[in-house]
Tab-separated table of C-alpha atoms and ligand atoms in Angstrom:
chain	number	residue	atom	x	y	z
E	1	UNK	CA	22.125	-36.492	-13.982
E	2	UNK	CA	21.637	-34.313	-17.058
E	3	UNK	CA	19.349	-31.462	-15.985
E	4	UNK	CA	17.207	-29.705	-18.585
E	5	UNK	CA	14.578	-27.014	-18.040
E	6	UNK	CA	11.045	-28.321	-17.506
E	7	UNK	CA	8.738	-25.329	-17.765
E	8	UNK	CA	5.187	-25.743	-16.451
E	9	UNK	CA	3.223	-22.540	-16.985
E	10	UNK	CA	4.988	-19.821	-15.034
E	11	UNK	CA	7.381	-22.082	-13.148
E	12	UNK	CA	10.330	-24.217	-14.104
E	13	UNK	CA	10.333	-27.385	-12.011
E	14	UNK	CA	14.039	-28.095	-12.466
E	15	UNK	CA	17.116	-26.041	-11.641
E	16	UNK	CA	20.755	-26.404	-12.645
E	17	UNK	CA	23.291	-26.170	-9.790
E	18	UNK	CA	26.296	-25.138	-11.886
E	19	UNK	CA	24.180	-22.674	-13.847
E	20	UNK	CA	22.797	-21.105	-10.648
E	21	UNK	CA	26.348	-20.801	-9.384
E	22	UNK	CA	27.399	-19.021	-12.599
E	23	UNK	CA	24.408	-16.677	-12.223
E	24	UNK	CA	25.552	-15.781	-8.698
E	25	UNK	CA	29.097	-15.193	-9.931
E	26	UNK	CA	27.788	-12.801	-12.619
E	27	UNK	CA	26.060	-10.764	-9.910
E	28	UNK	CA	29.127	-10.783	-7.661
E	29	UNK	CA	31.308	-9.665	-10.572
E	30	UNK	CA	28.902	-6.823	-11.323
E	31	UNK	CA	28.945	-5.536	-7.747
E	32	UNK	CA	32.737	-5.790	-7.503
E	33	UNK	CA	33.186	-3.975	-10.823
E	34	UNK	CA	31.076	-1.111	-9.495
E	35	UNK	CA	33.545	-0.619	-6.641
E	36	UNK	CA	33.113	-0.388	-2.884
E	37	UNK	CA	29.988	1.135	-1.345
E	38	UNK	CA	31.190	3.449	1.412
E	39	UNK	CA	30.002	3.582	4.129
E	40	UNK	CA	27.954	0.474	3.339
E	41	UNK	CA	26.245	-1.961	5.698
E	42	UNK	CA	28.460	-4.277	7.736
E	43	UNK	CA	26.100	-6.734	9.443
E	44	UNK	CA	22.991	-7.593	7.508
E	45	UNK	CA	19.889	-9.721	7.940
E	46	UNK	CA	18.106	-10.517	4.671
E	47	UNK	CA	14.634	-12.054	4.945
E	48	UNK	CA	13.888	-13.576	1.529
E	49	UNK	CA	17.578	-13.912	0.613
E	50	UNK	CA	17.702	-16.705	-1.958
E	51	UNK	CA	16.248	-15.233	-5.167
E	52	UNK	CA	15.208	-11.934	-6.781
E	53	UNK	CA	15.714	-8.622	-5.006
E	54	UNK	CA	16.592	-10.162	-1.640
E	55	UNK	CA	19.412	-12.232	-3.156
E	56	UNK	CA	20.744	-9.164	-4.966
E	57	UNK	CA	20.584	-7.231	-1.685
E	58	UNK	CA	22.641	-9.898	0.037
E	59	UNK	CA	25.212	-9.971	-2.779
E	60	UNK	CA	25.438	-6.159	-2.853
E	61	UNK	CA	25.923	-5.950	0.922
E	62	UNK	CA	28.542	-8.709	0.987
E	63	UNK	CA	30.568	-7.855	-2.084
E	64	UNK	CA	29.897	-4.107	-2.169
E	65	UNK	CA	30.755	-3.363	1.435
E	66	UNK	CA	32.189	-6.532	2.930
E	67	UNK	CA	29.106	-7.268	5.041
E	68	UNK	CA	28.508	-10.328	7.171
E	69	UNK	CA	25.088	-11.674	6.188
E	70	UNK	CA	22.396	-13.873	7.674
E	71	UNK	CA	20.000	-15.105	4.975
E	72	UNK	CA	16.489	-16.459	5.570
E	73	UNK	CA	14.607	-18.230	2.774
E	74	UNK	CA	12.181	-21.049	2.062
E	75	UNK	CA	13.544	-23.430	-0.549
E	76	UNK	CA	13.150	-27.112	-1.347
E	77	UNK	CA	16.521	-28.779	-0.791
E	78	UNK	CA	17.862	-31.256	-3.335
E	79	UNK	CA	17.562	-34.990	-2.851
E	80	UNK	CA	19.345	-37.938	-4.424
E	81	UNK	CA	18.373	-37.705	-8.103
E	82	UNK	CA	16.121	-34.647	-7.639
E	83	UNK	CA	17.162	-31.028	-8.135
E	84	UNK	CA	16.452	-28.390	-5.513
E	85	UNK	CA	14.626	-25.135	-6.138
E	86	UNK	CA	17.070	-22.538	-7.508
E	87	UNK	CA	17.295	-20.512	-4.293
E	88	UNK	CA	18.917	-23.511	-2.634
E	89	UNK	CA	21.710	-23.648	-5.217
E	90	UNK	CA	21.962	-19.839	-5.268
E	91	UNK	CA	22.538	-19.808	-1.524
E	92	UNK	CA	25.162	-22.552	-1.651
E	93	UNK	CA	27.006	-20.649	-4.394
E	94	UNK	CA	26.720	-17.346	-2.533
E	95	UNK	CA	27.940	-18.878	0.712
E	96	UNK	CA	30.941	-20.515	-0.971
E	97	UNK	CA	31.918	-17.236	-2.618
E	98	UNK	CA	31.397	-15.239	0.576
E	99	UNK	CA	33.505	-17.632	2.638
E	100	UNK	CA	36.237	-17.687	-0.026
E	101	UNK	CA	36.308	-13.892	0.292
E	102	UNK	CA	36.621	-14.162	4.075
E	103	UNK	CA	33.040	-13.008	4.694
E	104	UNK	CA	30.706	-14.433	7.319
E	105	UNK	CA	27.488	-15.956	5.900
E	106	UNK	CA	24.840	-17.909	7.826
E	107	UNK	CA	21.668	-19.415	6.368
E	108	UNK	CA	18.277	-20.457	7.698
E	109	UNK	CA	15.893	-22.381	5.459
E	110	UNK	CA	12.373	-22.272	6.863
E	111	UNK	CA	9.199	-20.268	7.261
E	112	UNK	CA	10.119	-16.653	8.029
E	113	UNK	CA	6.530	-16.018	9.179
E	114	UNK	CA	6.954	-18.472	12.063
E	115	UNK	CA	8.040	-17.631	15.606
E	116	UNK	CA	10.513	-20.484	15.477
E	117	UNK	CA	12.545	-19.142	12.528
E	118	UNK	CA	12.552	-15.665	14.087
E	119	UNK	CA	13.878	-17.155	17.320
E	120	UNK	CA	16.599	-19.086	15.494
E	121	UNK	CA	17.607	-16.018	13.495
E	122	UNK	CA	17.855	-13.913	16.638
E	123	UNK	CA	20.036	-16.555	18.279
E	124	UNK	CA	22.401	-16.623	15.289
E	125	UNK	CA	22.680	-12.821	15.257
E	126	UNK	CA	23.256	-12.605	19.023
E	127	UNK	CA	25.856	-15.370	18.947
E	128	UNK	CA	27.800	-14.465	15.808
E	129	UNK	CA	27.217	-10.789	14.987
E	130	UNK	CA	26.084	-9.097	18.174
E	131	UNK	CA	23.838	-6.718	16.240
E	132	UNK	CA	22.770	-5.971	12.664
E	133	UNK	CA	22.835	-2.552	11.003
E	134	UNK	CA	20.625	-3.422	8.014
E	135	UNK	CA	17.491	-5.571	7.767
E	136	UNK	CA	16.203	-6.265	4.259
E	137	UNK	CA	12.641	-7.596	4.179
E	138	UNK	CA	12.094	-9.081	0.698
E	139	UNK	CA	9.570	-11.886	1.045
E	140	UNK	CA	7.218	-12.827	-1.779
E	141	UNK	CA	4.986	-15.665	-0.714
E	142	UNK	CA	1.644	-17.146	-1.743
E	143	UNK	CA	0.659	-18.057	1.828
E	144	UNK	CA	1.276	-17.369	5.493
E	145	UNK	CA	0.429	-19.394	8.548
E	146	UNK	CA	-0.239	-16.727	11.148
E	147	UNK	CA	2.077	-17.378	14.107
E	148	UNK	CA	-0.447	-16.223	16.718
E	149	UNK	CA	-3.798	-17.469	15.366
E	150	UNK	CA	-2.661	-20.466	13.308
E	151	UNK	CA	-4.914	-19.239	10.466
E	152	UNK	CA	-3.695	-19.963	6.928
E	153	UNK	CA	-3.855	-16.852	4.740
E	154	UNK	CA	-3.522	-17.209	0.965
E	155	UNK	CA	-2.617	-14.198	-1.134
E	156	UNK	CA	-4.441	-13.569	-4.394
E	157	UNK	CA	-3.690	-11.460	-7.441
E	158	UNK	CA	-7.081	-9.957	-8.148
E	159	UNK	CA	-8.646	-6.612	-8.944
E	160	UNK	CA	-10.931	-4.932	-6.430
E	161	UNK	CA	-14.458	-3.726	-7.118
E	162	UNK	CA	-14.956	-4.904	-10.706
E	163	UNK	CA	-13.718	-7.626	-13.059
E	164	UNK	CA	-10.607	-6.682	-14.988
E	165	UNK	CA	-10.010	-7.583	-18.620
E	166	UNK	CA	-6.719	-7.027	-20.408
E	167	UNK	CA	-4.157	-8.677	-22.628
E	168	UNK	CA	-1.832	-11.235	-21.150
E	169	UNK	CA	0.827	-13.537	-22.510
E	170	UNK	CA	1.586	-17.175	-21.887
E	171	UNK	CA	5.332	-16.630	-21.842
E	172	UNK	CA	6.078	-20.299	-22.426
E	173	UNK	CA	3.816	-20.780	-25.442
E	174	UNK	CA	4.032	-17.202	-26.744
E	175	UNK	CA	0.249	-16.836	-26.906
E	176	UNK	CA	-1.311	-13.409	-26.411
E	177	UNK	CA	-4.875	-13.688	-25.168
E	178	UNK	CA	-7.388	-11.653	-23.282
E	179	UNK	CA	-7.911	-12.511	-19.661
E	180	UNK	CA	-10.718	-11.525	-17.316
E	181	UNK	CA	-10.009	-11.711	-13.616
E	182	UNK	CA	-12.858	-11.604	-11.134
E	183	UNK	CA	-12.610	-9.122	-8.267
E	184	UNK	CA	-11.615	-10.202	-4.784
E	185	UNK	CA	-14.037	-10.135	-1.888
E	186	UNK	CA	-13.169	-8.639	1.489
E	187	UNK	CA	-11.674	-11.933	2.687
E	188	UNK	CA	-9.362	-12.056	-0.328
E	189	UNK	CA	-8.175	-8.523	0.363
E	190	UNK	CA	-7.621	-9.252	4.057
E	191	UNK	CA	-5.817	-12.526	3.338
E	192	UNK	CA	-3.481	-10.931	0.789
E	193	UNK	CA	-2.723	-8.151	3.254
E	194	UNK	CA	-1.974	-10.740	5.940
E	195	UNK	CA	0.566	-12.408	3.625
E	196	UNK	CA	2.164	-9.532	1.714
E	197	UNK	CA	1.382	-6.595	4.027
E	198	UNK	CA	3.523	-5.240	6.813
E	199	UNK	CA	2.508	-7.176	9.941
E	200	UNK	CA	5.245	-9.767	9.670
E	201	UNK	CA	7.903	-7.100	8.949
E	202	UNK	CA	6.777	-5.324	12.120
E	203	UNK	CA	7.016	-8.596	14.064
E	204	UNK	CA	10.592	-9.111	12.861
E	205	UNK	CA	11.630	-5.568	13.735
E	206	UNK	CA	9.942	-5.707	17.156
E	207	UNK	CA	11.663	-8.996	17.947
E	208	UNK	CA	15.043	-7.529	16.945
E	209	UNK	CA	14.399	-4.385	18.996
E	210	UNK	CA	13.277	-6.350	22.059
E	211	UNK	CA	16.415	-8.479	21.887
E	212	UNK	CA	18.569	-5.340	21.454
E	213	UNK	CA	19.981	-6.723	18.220
E	214	UNK	CA	19.715	-3.520	16.165
E	215	UNK	CA	22.873	-1.436	15.943
E	216	UNK	CA	22.731	2.341	16.454
E	217	UNK	CA	21.450	4.003	13.268
E	218	UNK	CA	20.169	0.684	11.846
E	219	UNK	CA	18.214	0.696	8.578
E	220	UNK	CA	15.216	-1.479	7.711
E	221	UNK	CA	14.120	-1.660	4.088
E	222	UNK	CA	11.412	-3.418	2.122
E	223	UNK	CA	10.447	-3.353	-1.542
E	224	UNK	CA	7.297	-2.411	-3.389
E	225	UNK	CA	6.035	-1.824	-6.907
E	226	UNK	CA	3.663	0.747	-8.350
E	227	UNK	CA	3.958	0.546	-12.138
E	228	UNK	CA	2.033	2.132	-14.976
E	229	UNK	CA	-1.635	2.501	-15.769
E	230	UNK	CA	-1.686	-0.770	-17.794
E	231	UNK	CA	-1.242	-2.851	-14.665
E	232	UNK	CA	-2.943	-0.715	-12.017
E	233	UNK	CA	-6.178	-2.752	-11.782
E	234	UNK	CA	-4.220	-5.957	-11.148
E	235	UNK	CA	-1.336	-4.451	-9.189
E	236	UNK	CA	-1.530	-1.021	-7.576
E	237	UNK	CA	-5.320	-0.990	-7.203
E	238	UNK	CA	-5.683	-4.757	-6.708
E	239	UNK	CA	-5.259	-7.055	-3.717
E	240	UNK	CA	-1.453	-6.924	-3.885
E	241	UNK	CA	-1.585	-3.112	-4.009
E	242	UNK	CA	-3.691	-3.083	-0.828
E	243	UNK	CA	-1.127	-5.313	0.834
E	244	UNK	CA	1.636	-2.961	-0.282
E	245	UNK	CA	-0.270	-0.016	1.222
E	246	UNK	CA	-0.193	-1.912	4.489
E	247	UNK	CA	3.556	-2.425	4.015
E	248	UNK	CA	3.886	1.371	3.760
E	249	UNK	CA	1.816	1.785	6.928
E	250	UNK	CA	4.156	-0.645	8.661
E	251	UNK	CA	7.172	1.241	7.326
E	252	UNK	CA	6.030	4.470	9.032
E	253	UNK	CA	5.395	2.603	12.299
E	254	UNK	CA	8.777	0.851	12.179
E	255	UNK	CA	10.534	4.091	11.230
E	256	UNK	CA	9.112	5.858	14.296
E	257	UNK	CA	10.193	3.001	16.583
E	258	UNK	CA	13.695	2.755	15.130
E	259	UNK	CA	14.207	6.518	15.366
E	260	UNK	CA	13.360	6.511	19.058
E	261	UNK	CA	15.072	3.268	20.015
E	262	UNK	CA	18.332	3.303	18.032
E	263	UNK	CA	18.336	6.489	15.940
E	264	UNK	CA	17.577	4.311	12.920
E	265	UNK	CA	15.232	4.472	9.947
E	266	UNK	CA	12.814	2.345	7.916
E	267	UNK	CA	12.373	2.836	4.200
E	268	UNK	CA	10.475	1.427	1.281
E	269	UNK	CA	12.039	1.352	-2.133
E	270	UNK	CA	9.817	1.266	-5.198
E	271	UNK	CA	11.639	-1.070	-7.576
E	272	UNK	CA	11.391	-1.730	-11.284
E	273	UNK	CA	9.241	-4.525	-12.741
E	274	UNK	CA	11.558	-7.464	-13.324
E	275	UNK	CA	11.375	-11.120	-14.191
E	276	UNK	CA	11.404	-12.980	-10.868
E	277	UNK	CA	9.537	-16.052	-9.673
E	278	UNK	CA	7.105	-13.731	-7.905
E	279	UNK	CA	6.338	-11.445	-10.860
E	280	UNK	CA	5.955	-14.250	-13.400
E	281	UNK	CA	2.877	-15.444	-11.476
E	282	UNK	CA	0.975	-12.163	-11.944
E	283	UNK	CA	-1.391	-12.037	-14.948
E	284	UNK	CA	-0.760	-9.214	-17.489
E	285	UNK	CA	2.552	-8.202	-15.816
E	286	UNK	CA	4.809	-10.524	-17.916
E	287	UNK	CA	3.453	-8.912	-21.107
E	288	UNK	CA	4.157	-5.488	-19.662
E	289	UNK	CA	7.672	-6.610	-18.665
E	290	UNK	CA	8.334	-7.966	-22.178
E	291	UNK	CA	7.455	-4.583	-23.691
E	292	UNK	CA	9.289	-2.691	-20.942
E	293	UNK	CA	12.494	-4.662	-21.575
E	294	UNK	CA	12.258	-3.941	-25.312
E	295	UNK	CA	11.880	-0.194	-24.747
E	296	UNK	CA	14.434	0.109	-21.925
E	297	UNK	CA	17.055	-1.970	-23.741
E	298	UNK	CA	16.607	0.256	-26.817
E	299	UNK	CA	17.254	3.351	-24.691
E	300	UNK	CA	20.151	1.776	-22.770
E	301	UNK	CA	18.359	2.083	-19.421
E	302	UNK	CA	17.533	-1.570	-18.772
E	303	UNK	CA	18.519	-2.981	-15.374
E	304	UNK	CA	18.130	-6.359	-13.668
E	305	UNK	CA	17.804	-7.086	-9.914
E	306	UNK	CA	21.497	-6.648	-9.199
E	307	UNK	CA	21.782	-3.347	-11.096
E	308	UNK	CA	18.703	-2.043	-9.285
E	309	UNK	CA	19.904	-2.950	-5.822
E	310	UNK	CA	23.510	-1.853	-6.401
E	311	UNK	CA	22.127	1.527	-7.525
E	312	UNK	CA	19.759	1.640	-4.535
E	313	UNK	CA	22.574	1.028	-2.055
E	314	UNK	CA	25.236	3.202	-3.674
E	315	UNK	CA	23.151	6.218	-4.702
E	316	UNK	CA	20.379	6.238	-2.100
E	317	UNK	CA	20.845	4.196	1.076
E	318	UNK	CA	24.589	4.646	1.549
E	319	UNK	CA	25.367	7.755	-0.492
E	320	UNK	CA	26.955	10.872	0.963
E	321	UNK	CA	23.597	12.622	0.585
E	322	UNK	CA	20.264	11.671	2.177
E	323	UNK	CA	18.014	9.397	0.070
E	324	UNK	CA	15.811	11.254	-2.376
E	325	UNK	CA	12.216	10.514	-1.341
E	326	UNK	CA	8.946	10.966	-3.215
E	327	UNK	CA	5.886	12.721	-1.775
E	328	UNK	CA	4.982	9.550	0.153
E	329	UNK	CA	8.449	9.194	1.630
E	330	UNK	CA	9.545	6.315	-0.617
E	331	UNK	CA	12.845	5.798	-2.439
E	332	UNK	CA	12.343	5.404	-6.203
E	333	UNK	CA	14.577	3.136	-8.242
E	334	UNK	CA	11.671	2.633	-10.636
E	335	UNK	CA	12.476	6.169	-11.828
E	336	UNK	CA	13.934	5.049	-15.150
E	337	UNK	CA	10.984	2.687	-15.808
E	338	UNK	CA	8.502	5.472	-15.115
E	339	UNK	CA	10.121	8.090	-17.368
E	340	UNK	CA	7.404	9.566	-19.612
E	341	UNK	CA	9.232	8.643	-22.832
E	342	UNK	CA	9.482	4.996	-21.716
E	343	UNK	CA	5.815	4.806	-20.711
E	344	UNK	CA	4.632	6.579	-23.877
E	345	UNK	CA	6.523	4.058	-26.006
E	346	UNK	CA	4.941	1.175	-24.050
E	347	UNK	CA	1.453	2.668	-24.424
E	348	UNK	CA	1.961	2.832	-28.182
E	349	UNK	CA	3.058	-0.809	-28.410
E	350	UNK	CA	0.507	-2.246	-25.944
E	351	UNK	CA	-2.656	-2.163	-28.129
E	352	UNK	CA	-0.810	-3.519	-31.156
E	353	UNK	CA	0.638	-6.701	-29.612
E	354	UNK	CA	-0.704	-10.009	-30.916
E	355	UNK	CA	0.556	-13.593	-30.830
E	356	UNK	CA	1.863	-13.107	-34.365
E	357	UNK	CA	3.911	-9.957	-33.770
E	358	UNK	CA	4.943	-10.724	-30.151
E	359	UNK	CA	8.598	-11.485	-31.097
E	360	UNK	CA	8.936	-8.222	-33.042
E	361	UNK	CA	7.061	-5.794	-30.807
E	362	UNK	CA	8.231	-7.099	-27.449
E	363	UNK	CA	11.351	-8.576	-25.900
E	364	UNK	CA	9.685	-11.919	-25.236
E	365	UNK	CA	13.011	-13.562	-26.117
E	366	UNK	CA	14.748	-11.532	-23.406
E	367	UNK	CA	11.957	-12.384	-20.958
E	368	UNK	CA	12.428	-16.105	-21.610
E	369	UNK	CA	16.207	-15.840	-21.324
E	370	UNK	CA	15.894	-14.080	-17.962
E	371	UNK	CA	13.263	-16.553	-16.788
E	372	UNK	CA	15.443	-19.582	-17.568
E	373	UNK	CA	18.481	-17.880	-16.060
E	374	UNK	CA	16.671	-17.753	-12.703
E	375	UNK	CA	16.754	-21.553	-12.771
E	376	UNK	CA	20.377	-21.728	-13.875
E	377	UNK	CA	19.766	-22.352	-17.572
E	378	UNK	CA	21.304	-20.542	-20.549
E	379	UNK	CA	24.396	-19.290	-18.713
E	380	UNK	CA	27.516	-18.972	-20.883
E	381	UNK	CA	30.287	-21.485	-20.330
E	382	UNK	CA	28.071	-24.214	-18.855
E	383	UNK	CA	27.862	-27.579	-20.606
E	384	UNK	CA	24.186	-28.441	-20.223
E	385	UNK	CA	24.742	-31.845	-21.859
E	386	UNK	CA	27.158	-32.850	-19.088
E	387	UNK	CA	26.279	-34.912	-16.040
E	388	UNK	CA	25.834	-32.822	-12.903
E	389	UNK	CA	25.196	-33.886	-9.302
E	390	UNK	CA	21.796	-32.455	-8.291
E	391	UNK	CA	22.213	-33.259	-4.612
E	392	UNK	CA	24.103	-30.404	-2.988
E	393	UNK	CA	24.203	-29.798	0.730
E	394	UNK	CA	24.116	-26.418	2.405
E	395	UNK	CA	27.453	-25.308	3.845
N	1	NAI	P1	11.249	-13.815	-5.305
N	1	NAI	O1	10.151	-14.806	-5.483
N	1	NAI	O2	12.381	-13.840	-6.279
N	1	NAI	O3	11.909	-13.969	-3.832
N	1	NAI	C1	11.154	-14.254	-2.696
N	1	NAI	C2	12.062	-14.682	-1.558
N	1	NAI	O4	11.225	-14.925	-0.403
N	1	NAI	C3	12.840	-15.975	-1.786
N	1	NAI	O5	14.109	-15.878	-1.157
N	1	NAI	C4	11.998	-17.034	-1.045
N	1	NAI	O6	12.734	-18.169	-0.602
N	1	NAI	C5	11.544	-16.202	0.137
N	1	NAI	N1	10.340	-16.714	0.806
N	1	NAI	C6	9.093	-16.863	0.310
N	1	NAI	N2	8.258	-17.330	1.285
N	1	NAI	C7	9.004	-17.464	2.408
N	1	NAI	C8	8.731	-17.890	3.722
N	1	NAI	N3	7.508	-18.259	4.117
N	1	NAI	N4	9.752	-17.929	4.609
N	1	NAI	C9	11.028	-17.574	4.251
N	1	NAI	N5	11.327	-17.129	3.016
N	1	NAI	C10	10.338	-17.083	2.106
N	1	NAI	O7	10.547	-12.401	-5.233
N	1	NAI	P2	10.959	-10.905	-5.632
N	1	NAI	O8	10.319	-10.572	-6.925
N	1	NAI	O9	12.407	-10.677	-5.450
N	1	NAI	O10	10.144	-10.098	-4.537
N	1	NAI	C11	10.723	-9.581	-3.356
N	1	NAI	C12	10.020	-8.300	-2.995
N	1	NAI	O11	10.218	-7.336	-4.030
N	1	NAI	C13	8.496	-8.467	-2.835
N	1	NAI	O12	8.055	-7.671	-1.778
N	1	NAI	C14	7.977	-7.923	-4.164
N	1	NAI	O13	6.664	-7.439	-4.057
N	1	NAI	C15	8.963	-6.790	-4.407
N	1	NAI	N6	9.035	-6.299	-5.789
N	1	NAI	C16	9.130	-7.158	-6.860
N	1	NAI	C17	9.145	-6.654	-8.151
N	1	NAI	C18	9.276	-7.567	-9.349
N	1	NAI	O14	9.017	-7.099	-10.458
N	1	NAI	N7	9.658	-8.788	-9.188
N	1	NAI	C19	9.097	-5.215	-8.418
N	1	NAI	C20	9.114	-4.395	-7.224
N	1	NAI	C21	9.036	-4.938	-5.960
């Protein structure tokens, strides 16, 4: 089958197996070139391991410090004549590379919110690893079936209190328009918190603690975003921001438990805004990211997921000094994004952007390149006119 990108709004419904594999290799090469992370994690559970920050965390742990990894994700497998979602191919490529390097890698494809997947994950850890010393919680999901009540919670990306109007871009068509998003009601806020808040992270950590599967000094980490004033109404002060506040609440609760039980710690890292499947679904944010990339590339400070996570592990989580925390106790690898000179430059560009000048004033081209790369397209050295077998089975 010859696989080409088929972009529908903010998703691409096809993915290229060889391209995804090349994308994984690029990330592995980056981590290896940076050198070993000492003393890095050795036995790692990554929840949300197949794309974005979770995937980069898994690659950094494995190839930066030789970690054994268990990866949990929710991807559509390939079928005869039908490509999988990219996380499926990413995981196959990661697993092949890890095994070739003599590293243990186990995978579980299913709903991380469910009791069943937690049980299976615990069994794998108990059987193969004994304990884990790092748990990365990096889920981004539109819905959660609550394991105790059976209720289906759907997360929304809405402001709170008042409608929000701002510029947005259709990244596929290159159209800059104004969008007005209606505020969420209390149910919308509660549902988003149920999906993207901290309850499920707490359930995972409690299950691991109860089963005595956390090693002495174990670390738990999850990721959040704060961002600049341009996106506050839709992000920090919106439904997703409320959910992230709950994630921070959970972090403090988990931290206290881990300290007492195993002398461990729980942390939240505030990461940079990046093109991922999760962020491309948020209105306004892709326009912000397009401008951000332009400004950060011009100043030589641009990073992708792998650069962010490699820096997080090597300079914060596993450095010889304690992590540098902000006033709320969070690690900040969004520090370069939030530099005043970067934000001032973005604020100057923001009001001027139109459909006509989008290619000049923003890095929309870079956004699109990154977007397609997530699906395995546009990688150097891949012949996209060649036949490729879409049906690939998990190792
Ligand atoms: P992503 O969409 O690339 O990755 C999400 C991962 O979660 C995938 O591995 C997917 O398979 C998995 N997943 C989703 N639902 C699942 C389920 N029910 N069961 C098992 N696995 C499931 O997302 P991204 O952007 O890497 O986000 C990860 C975290 O980083 C989120 O908490 C997000 O808020 C945060 N973050 C993202 C930023 C961005 O700009 N993309 C910036 C800062 C933080």
